[in-house]
Amino acid sequence: MAEERVGVYICHCGHNIAGTVDVEAVAEWAADLPNVEVSRHYEFMCSSLGQELVEEDIKTLGLTRVVVAACSPHMHERTFRGACERAGLNPYLFEMANIREHASWVHAVDKEGATEKAKALVSAAVHRVVHHTPLETMKVPVEPTTMVVGGGIAGIQAALELADAGYKVIMVEREPSIGGHMAQLDKTFPTLDCSACILTPKMFDVGAHPNITMLTYSEVEAVEGYVGNFVVTVRQKARKVITDKCTGCGTCWEKCPIRVVDDVYEAGLGYRKAIYRPFPQAVPKYPVIDVESCTYYKTGKCRACQMFCPTEAIDFDQQDEVVDYKVGNVILATGYEQFDARRIPEYGYGRLANVFTSLEFERMVNATGPTGGKIMLRDGVTEPESVAIIHCVGSRDRRYNQYCSAVCCMYSLKFAHLVKERTGAEVYNFYMDIRTPAKGYEEFYHRLLEEGVRFVRGRVAKVTDAARGPGEEGKLIIQCEDTLIGKQRRIPVDMVVLSAGMEPRHDAEEIGHLFGISCSVDGFFIERHPKLDPMATMTDGIYVAGVCQGPKDIPATVAQGAGAAARVLGVISQGEVALEPIRAEIDEEHCSGCRICNTMCPYSAIDYIEELQVSRVNPALCKGCGTCVAACPSQVITGAHYSYDQVMAQIDGILIDVNRPVTAEAEVAAD
Amino acid sequence: MSNQNGNTKPKLALYWASSCGGCEISVLAIHEKILDVAAAFDIVFWPCVMDFKVKDVEALADGEIDVCLFNGAIRNDENAEMAHLLRRKSKIMVAYGSCSMEGCIPGLANFTSRDAMMQFIYHNSPSTDNPDGVEPDPDWAFPEGPAPLPKFWNTVKTLDQVVPVEYYLPGCPPEAEWTETLVMAAAAALAGEGELPPPGSVIGNKDTVCDECPRTKNEKKIKRFYRPYEIVPDPDTCLLEQGIFCAGYATRSGCGALCPQVNMGCRGCYGPNEGVDDHGARLITGLASVLDAKTDEEVDAILDTLPDPAGYFYRFGLAHSMLHRTDVAHAPKRDGN
Ligand SMILES: Cc1cc2nc3c(=O)[nH]c(=O)nc-3n(C[C@H](O)[C@H](O)[C@H](O)COP(=O)(O)OP(=O)(O)OC[C@H]3O[C@@H](n4cnc5c(N)ncnc54)[C@H](O)[C@@H]3O)c2cc1C
């Protein structure tokens, strides 16, 4: 250890680091640290020239350890490990000090302090790196089958890309049919092509594709393993319908006497039966029995569906099936939920009959929807003479969600157009800003301006039915400050549509936990890098696509779905993946078999060997989280790359300006 | 002095610094073997048992003592002076017992300060009767001349924090068999008939008490702790699993798991097992790992059943732990003090 030769490289990162940290001073100071052979600073260490600098020094100066002080290791650890490897140095003999996120960015106002902190971080890395040992990555074969969770347009796109490329896909969809939100839409902006017309062929392809196993009415219960080798447990809920016999003829739901409000597909605007197929183009075509509503499950009587089924396909006793699937990669495409407009009581949804949500409105204008595509008030007969569309409901609002839901401006414009097209009604759009930043979107906005739609700029204060004058009686009055003319306005209308934004699935956190990924503050899944790696996550082998990663429209969703599939194809075509060699190991000779670690492992990677009275880590299951390393009371569990010596040396190194323990001499001197 | 063969016998010294005296007694616990020791060594200094004076030690040449068994922590100037003197005169310095090795009970004083202790002992303790407010004065002088007292340190030190040490003999007190092993090994080595372990070694086992403990160990989930009088423990199952605090899981073995075998949780007097620096830290991390709690409130509720955690976790190892005091003399001055 004493004879290690360490190279230290301080990155300017343009102005990102050098603008705050005195990089020259840090480099000069680091040259005097123990074992440091050379200490340099350079404009961009990640550039090919920066990397070559490291490679050159390894070869000519015989460096045995390398420290780069730059950005986060999430960003460039791989880069510099690669440089070391190219120069013949084991990549794990490298250590990165993060002096950007941890120093220059967070202490921008305190240049001196930031420089001192950078020194401490560099010192920590130098002290640590001499304790590093060469590690070899473990290569494991990749199971070529991929699981796609969520059968909205994101999941559909990803599944078809993979299946068309010749690989097996298992698609897991929670609802009885795939399709997601897109299946509920009528027309899609900005081209106004019919959503079903472009979606159903893709749905059909998924159902019929020889490479796709479609598990609808199913949910993931457990996930084990790691990239290339996951085992996912899926519960397929009992449909109570034998799909091999069912022809999808529809007799069962015609005969079923129980009508239920359809909160999912019809967004609460229409009804379905207790045995139902969510919509005519559903894939698969088989119905399910909703056991909560079905009379048979309450009283043991009825059985209408069973009696009339021509193929004897109804099976009341059918049970859930729980099956394990081995997959190499997973794409999460679980989409979104709509913001619950009831949470803004001043807008009256749920209290004032003629206030609708945007999804209700989508169903209303849909030819297959509850009104057959007619725009009418809640009474089911009256056509509105005026319609108000309120933007940003639950979005861009600190009380609810700070983010912009990205699609509401465009679909609100789409709604305005449809109202104009189908009725003679006056349409008002209440907006804060009109956001139309994509191909053909701004043109669509201009088209609407020409169609005579009215735009009022301002956040609506409230929607009320309390009339103040004769013109307002029997109407819904929109109270709003028109910020363009600087006046309070009250505009009476017959119908209000709330353009409620998108929110993460209520169970996004749990699903993320199941797959080992996290959610950001606003609740959407976190991607590996917001710009450069938006479909991967921090967990190898888990990818994200569609709105589950953040609000976006269909074109962006499709692009991300295809992108995620491309990333997975990359892994599959390599045939094997290298696993980080960072995992725990138990020194069995010195393990006393106290069994304290046994219940700690989140991956169940620790077994107790009864005959030897010792515990043992299964290296294939261990993810190197370090929980057992910390727990072991006799310190005989070591985490590779996080050994006791390495961590203690790092701490020692970082405490450069901290008081040392009192020595006996100091004790005497203090008297 | 010489033995029957006419050779000079190796010289042995024993000394006690800040300790309770138990270590002295433990030396005698080797029973009749003490005669072998006496036969093998010339005892040149053992103030507890024989009438030697410091000047007798001072009269010896440097390095003339072959083995010095030094028990007790370093708590005042006199302890330190004797440690330095004996170090200079001895070839092999042994930190004998928990006090000199880790600080033990005297080391618990490092949770407070000298001033606070003086205040309590000489003024505030309920049993103190000190109407004149007398305190020990290190510079005391009689009319006939000065009679200084050793200066009391603010921080209790282990022997190896004051002078270099060759071997460590853990235990409060050490078990007789290890004392015997060490002394006889030293005698043999000095006679050229064997080798001593490498300097820095701890004389004892390397693993933990669990290794020697015959109780059955299962996966652990602790819902609450019991003090010994609150429960009749099952004689065959791990005590910790039954909620009795037992430090065995993080304590060096070598005692033969004496306490757990009589239904008492291990106190941890042998210190941490081989390779571990901070006994208390390991006791805490191990225990924290097996609490059966999901929320902070549940954790608090379980820990409420464990009185005096600092005393449980650092009873023996505080002076030697990583919870050093910072260098008071050089600490940055904060506002107000
Ligand atoms: C009113 C409205 C109108 C819109 N109009 C347009 C438009 O005109 N043009 C446009 O480009 N965009 C429009 N959008 C946006 C569009 O809906 C989305 O961009 C698109 O549907 C996102 O698709 P997705 O696959 O990511 O999510 P989703 O459509 O939400 O699909 C997710 C799927 O995953 C399933 N799922 C969820 N959780 C699980 C789980 N744990 N296990 C298994 N399956 C699960 C769900 O059941 C669902 O089928 C509109 C949005 C709204 C609210």
Tab-separated table of N, CA, C and O in Angstrom, chain A residues 242-294:
chain	number	residue	atom	x	y	z
A	242	ILE	N	-63.933	-18.722	-19.245
A	242	ILE	CA	-62.927	-19.622	-19.829
A	242	ILE	C	-62.616	-19.112	-21.228
A	242	ILE	O	-63.437	-19.197	-22.149
A	243	THR	N	-61.431	-18.521	-21.352
A	243	THR	CA	-61.136	-17.822	-22.606
A	243	THR	C	-61.044	-18.781	-23.798
A	243	THR	O	-61.290	-18.389	-24.930
A	244	ASP	N	-60.688	-20.039	-23.531
A	244	ASP	CA	-60.609	-21.001	-24.632
A	244	ASP	C	-61.983	-21.254	-25.264
A	244	ASP	O	-62.090	-21.617	-26.430
A	245	LYS	N	-63.025	-21.075	-24.458
A	245	LYS	CA	-64.367	-21.361	-24.974
A	245	LYS	C	-65.073	-20.102	-25.464
A	245	LYS	O	-65.917	-20.155	-26.351
A	246	CYS	N	-64.751	-18.948	-24.851
A	246	CYS	CA	-65.475	-17.715	-25.132
A	246	CYS	C	-65.213	-17.241	-26.555
A	246	CYS	O	-64.078	-17.275	-27.038
A	247	THR	N	-66.271	-16.783	-27.226
A	247	THR	CA	-66.120	-16.254	-28.585
A	247	THR	C	-66.271	-14.737	-28.594
A	247	THR	O	-66.144	-14.100	-29.622
A	248	GLY	N	-66.556	-14.175	-27.436
A	248	GLY	CA	-66.742	-12.726	-27.359
A	248	GLY	C	-68.038	-12.266	-28.002
A	248	GLY	O	-68.150	-11.109	-28.441
A	249	CYS	N	-69.051	-13.133	-28.038
A	249	CYS	CA	-70.278	-12.811	-28.772
A	249	CYS	C	-71.102	-11.723	-28.104
A	249	CYS	O	-71.841	-11.006	-28.763
A	250	GLY	N	-70.979	-11.587	-26.779
A	250	GLY	CA	-71.676	-10.495	-26.103
A	250	GLY	C	-73.008	-10.864	-25.493
A	250	GLY	O	-73.641	-10.029	-24.844
A	251	THR	N	-73.446	-12.099	-25.655
A	251	THR	CA	-74.729	-12.507	-25.077
A	251	THR	C	-74.741	-12.302	-23.564
A	251	THR	O	-75.719	-11.841	-22.991
A	252	CYS	N	-73.617	-12.623	-22.925
A	252	CYS	CA	-73.570	-12.559	-21.466
A	252	CYS	C	-73.874	-11.169	-20.940
A	252	CYS	O	-74.666	-10.985	-20.027
A	253	TRP	N	-73.193	-10.152	-21.496
A	253	TRP	CA	-73.447	-8.817	-20.936
A	253	TRP	C	-74.778	-8.244	-21.378
A	253	TRP	O	-75.351	-7.414	-20.711
A	254	GLU	N	-75.308	-8.736	-22.511
A	254	GLU	CA	-76.673	-8.322	-22.869
A	254	GLU	C	-77.665	-8.835	-21.828
A	254	GLU	O	-78.576	-8.139	-21.416
A	255	LYS	N	-77.461	-10.074	-21.378
A	255	LYS	CA	-78.412	-10.692	-20.453
A	255	LYS	C	-78.192	-10.268	-19.007
A	255	LYS	O	-79.085	-10.377	-18.175
A	256	CYS	N	-76.988	-9.806	-18.670
A	256	CYS	CA	-76.686	-9.457	-17.278
A	256	CYS	C	-77.602	-8.331	-16.810
A	256	CYS	O	-77.680	-7.281	-17.449
A	257	PRO	N	-78.284	-8.534	-15.676
A	257	PRO	CA	-79.244	-7.523	-15.216
A	257	PRO	C	-78.615	-6.386	-14.407
A	257	PRO	O	-79.302	-5.429	-14.064
A	258	ILE	N	-77.329	-6.482	-14.077
A	258	ILE	CA	-76.735	-5.477	-13.171
A	258	ILE	C	-75.982	-4.411	-13.967
A	258	ILE	O	-75.071	-4.714	-14.736
A	259	ARG	N	-76.382	-3.164	-13.735
A	259	ARG	CA	-75.716	-2.043	-14.391
A	259	ARG	C	-74.821	-1.337	-13.377
A	259	ARG	O	-75.245	-1.058	-12.260
A	260	VAL	N	-73.590	-1.036	-13.764
A	260	VAL	CA	-72.626	-0.425	-12.851
A	260	VAL	C	-72.041	0.816	-13.538
A	260	VAL	O	-71.800	0.789	-14.741
A	261	VAL	N	-71.838	1.893	-12.744
A	261	VAL	CA	-71.175	3.075	-13.314
A	261	VAL	C	-69.740	2.694	-13.683
A	261	VAL	O	-69.020	2.102	-12.879
A	262	ASP	N	-69.344	3.026	-14.918
A	262	ASP	CA	-68.013	2.661	-15.381
A	262	ASP	C	-67.036	3.810	-15.107
A	262	ASP	O	-66.949	4.777	-15.853
A	263	ASP	N	-66.298	3.669	-13.992
A	263	ASP	CA	-65.383	4.736	-13.584
A	263	ASP	C	-64.078	4.722	-14.357
A	263	ASP	O	-63.343	5.692	-14.351
A	264	VAL	N	-63.774	3.601	-14.975
A	264	VAL	CA	-62.470	3.510	-15.628
A	264	VAL	C	-62.583	3.967	-17.074
A	264	VAL	O	-62.206	5.078	-17.428
A	265	TYR	N	-63.159	3.125	-17.879
A	265	TYR	CA	-63.138	3.428	-19.300
A	265	TYR	C	-64.035	4.621	-19.646
A	265	TYR	O	-63.650	5.514	-20.397
A	266	GLU	N	-65.234	4.662	-19.081
A	266	GLU	CA	-66.155	5.759	-19.391
A	266	GLU	C	-65.934	6.962	-18.466
A	266	GLU	O	-66.713	7.906	-18.485
A	267	ALA	N	-64.901	6.924	-17.650
A	267	ALA	CA	-64.566	8.032	-16.750
A	267	ALA	C	-65.766	8.458	-15.901
A	267	ALA	O	-65.906	9.626	-15.547
A	268	GLY	N	-66.656	7.511	-15.611
A	268	GLY	CA	-67.803	7.817	-14.760
A	268	GLY	C	-68.998	8.370	-15.526
A	268	GLY	O	-70.059	8.600	-14.959
A	269	LEU	N	-68.854	8.573	-16.812
A	269	LEU	CA	-69.953	9.175	-17.586
A	269	LEU	C	-70.960	8.138	-18.067
A	269	LEU	O	-72.104	8.455	-18.370
A	270	GLY	N	-70.559	6.871	-18.136
A	270	GLY	CA	-71.463	5.856	-18.658
A	270	GLY	C	-71.519	4.634	-17.761
A	270	GLY	O	-70.957	4.605	-16.666
A	271	TYR	N	-72.205	3.619	-18.259
A	271	TYR	CA	-72.415	2.395	-17.481
A	271	TYR	C	-71.810	1.200	-18.184
A	271	TYR	O	-71.568	1.210	-19.381
A	272	ARG	N	-71.606	0.156	-17.406
A	272	ARG	CA	-71.271	-1.154	-17.955
A	272	ARG	C	-72.063	-2.174	-17.166
A	272	ARG	O	-72.752	-1.818	-16.199
A	273	LYS	N	-71.975	-3.454	-17.539
A	273	LYS	CA	-72.667	-4.488	-16.785
A	273	LYS	C	-71.707	-5.106	-15.763
A	273	LYS	O	-70.521	-4.797	-15.740
A	274	ALA	N	-72.244	-6.036	-14.945
A	274	ALA	CA	-71.385	-6.709	-13.967
A	274	ALA	C	-70.445	-7.673	-14.681
A	274	ALA	O	-69.330	-7.928	-14.237
A	275	ILE	N	-70.908	-8.246	-15.790
A	275	ILE	CA	-69.961	-8.945	-16.671
A	275	ILE	C	-69.798	-8.017	-17.866
A	275	ILE	O	-70.775	-7.523	-18.426
A	276	TYR	N	-68.560	-7.712	-18.186
A	276	TYR	CA	-68.385	-6.663	-19.197
A	276	TYR	C	-67.094	-6.802	-19.972
A	276	TYR	O	-66.127	-7.422	-19.519
A	277	ARG	N	-67.141	-6.193	-21.161
A	277	ARG	CA	-65.921	-5.970	-21.933
A	277	ARG	C	-65.786	-4.455	-21.964
A	277	ARG	O	-66.748	-3.768	-22.305
A	278	PRO	N	-64.639	-3.911	-21.577
A	278	PRO	CA	-64.562	-2.463	-21.364
A	278	PRO	C	-64.996	-1.646	-22.577
A	278	PRO	O	-65.619	-0.597	-22.425
A	279	PHE	N	-64.657	-2.073	-23.766
A	279	PHE	CA	-65.070	-1.327	-24.959
A	279	PHE	C	-65.036	-2.274	-26.157
A	279	PHE	O	-64.390	-3.327	-26.099
A	280	PRO	N	-65.746	-1.920	-27.222
A	280	PRO	CA	-65.929	-2.879	-28.321
A	280	PRO	C	-64.622	-3.399	-28.918
A	280	PRO	O	-64.521	-4.572	-29.251
A	281	GLN	N	-63.605	-2.512	-29.013
A	281	GLN	CA	-62.354	-2.953	-29.662
A	281	GLN	C	-61.382	-3.574	-28.667
A	281	GLN	O	-60.196	-3.720	-28.979
A	282	ALA	N	-61.865	-3.914	-27.492
A	282	ALA	CA	-60.962	-4.405	-26.444
A	282	ALA	C	-60.130	-5.592	-26.924
A	282	ALA	O	-60.595	-6.436	-27.682
A	283	VAL	N	-58.896	-5.616	-26.477
A	283	VAL	CA	-58.014	-6.756	-26.732
A	283	VAL	C	-57.480	-7.213	-25.379
A	283	VAL	O	-56.888	-6.402	-24.663
A	284	PRO	N	-57.706	-8.428	-24.971
A	284	PRO	CA	-58.451	-9.462	-25.687
A	284	PRO	C	-59.960	-9.178	-25.659
A	284	PRO	O	-60.421	-8.351	-24.903
A	285	LYS	N	-60.679	-9.941	-26.456
A	285	LYS	CA	-62.110	-9.663	-26.631
A	285	LYS	C	-62.963	-10.237	-25.498
A	285	LYS	O	-64.159	-10.000	-25.436
A	286	TYR	N	-62.356	-11.005	-24.600
A	286	TYR	CA	-63.131	-11.714	-23.569
A	286	TYR	C	-63.593	-10.792	-22.452
A	286	TYR	O	-62.844	-9.938	-21.999
A	287	PRO	N	-64.787	-10.992	-21.968
A	287	PRO	CA	-65.269	-10.189	-20.842
A	287	PRO	C	-64.702	-10.695	-19.513
A	287	PRO	O	-64.036	-11.734	-19.475
A	288	VAL	N	-64.988	-9.922	-18.453
A	288	VAL	CA	-64.667	-10.382	-17.101
A	288	VAL	C	-65.892	-10.166	-16.233
A	288	VAL	O	-66.712	-9.298	-16.514
A	289	ILE	N	-65.977	-10.945	-15.151
A	289	ILE	CA	-67.043	-10.693	-14.187
A	289	ILE	C	-66.469	-9.862	-13.051
A	289	ILE	O	-65.439	-10.216	-12.478
A	290	ASP	N	-67.150	-8.757	-12.780
A	290	ASP	CA	-66.762	-7.907	-11.663
A	290	ASP	C	-67.450	-8.493	-10.426
A	290	ASP	O	-68.638	-8.292	-10.203
A	291	VAL	N	-66.693	-9.248	-9.624
A	291	VAL	CA	-67.303	-10.029	-8.540
A	291	VAL	C	-67.879	-9.150	-7.431
A	291	VAL	O	-68.731	-9.570	-6.671
A	292	GLU	N	-67.429	-7.914	-7.373
A	292	GLU	CA	-67.976	-6.988	-6.374
A	292	GLU	C	-69.439	-6.671	-6.678
A	292	GLU	O	-70.239	-6.457	-5.777
A	293	SER	N	-69.772	-6.620	-7.971
A	293	SER	CA	-71.113	-6.187	-8.362
A	293	SER	C	-72.036	-7.343	-8.730
A	293	SER	O	-73.262	-7.206	-8.704
A	294	CYS	N	-71.470	-8.483	-9.090
A	294	CYS	CA	-72.260	-9.600	-9.609
A	294	CYS	C	-73.183	-10.194	-8.530
A	294	CYS	O	-72.751	-10.436	-7.398
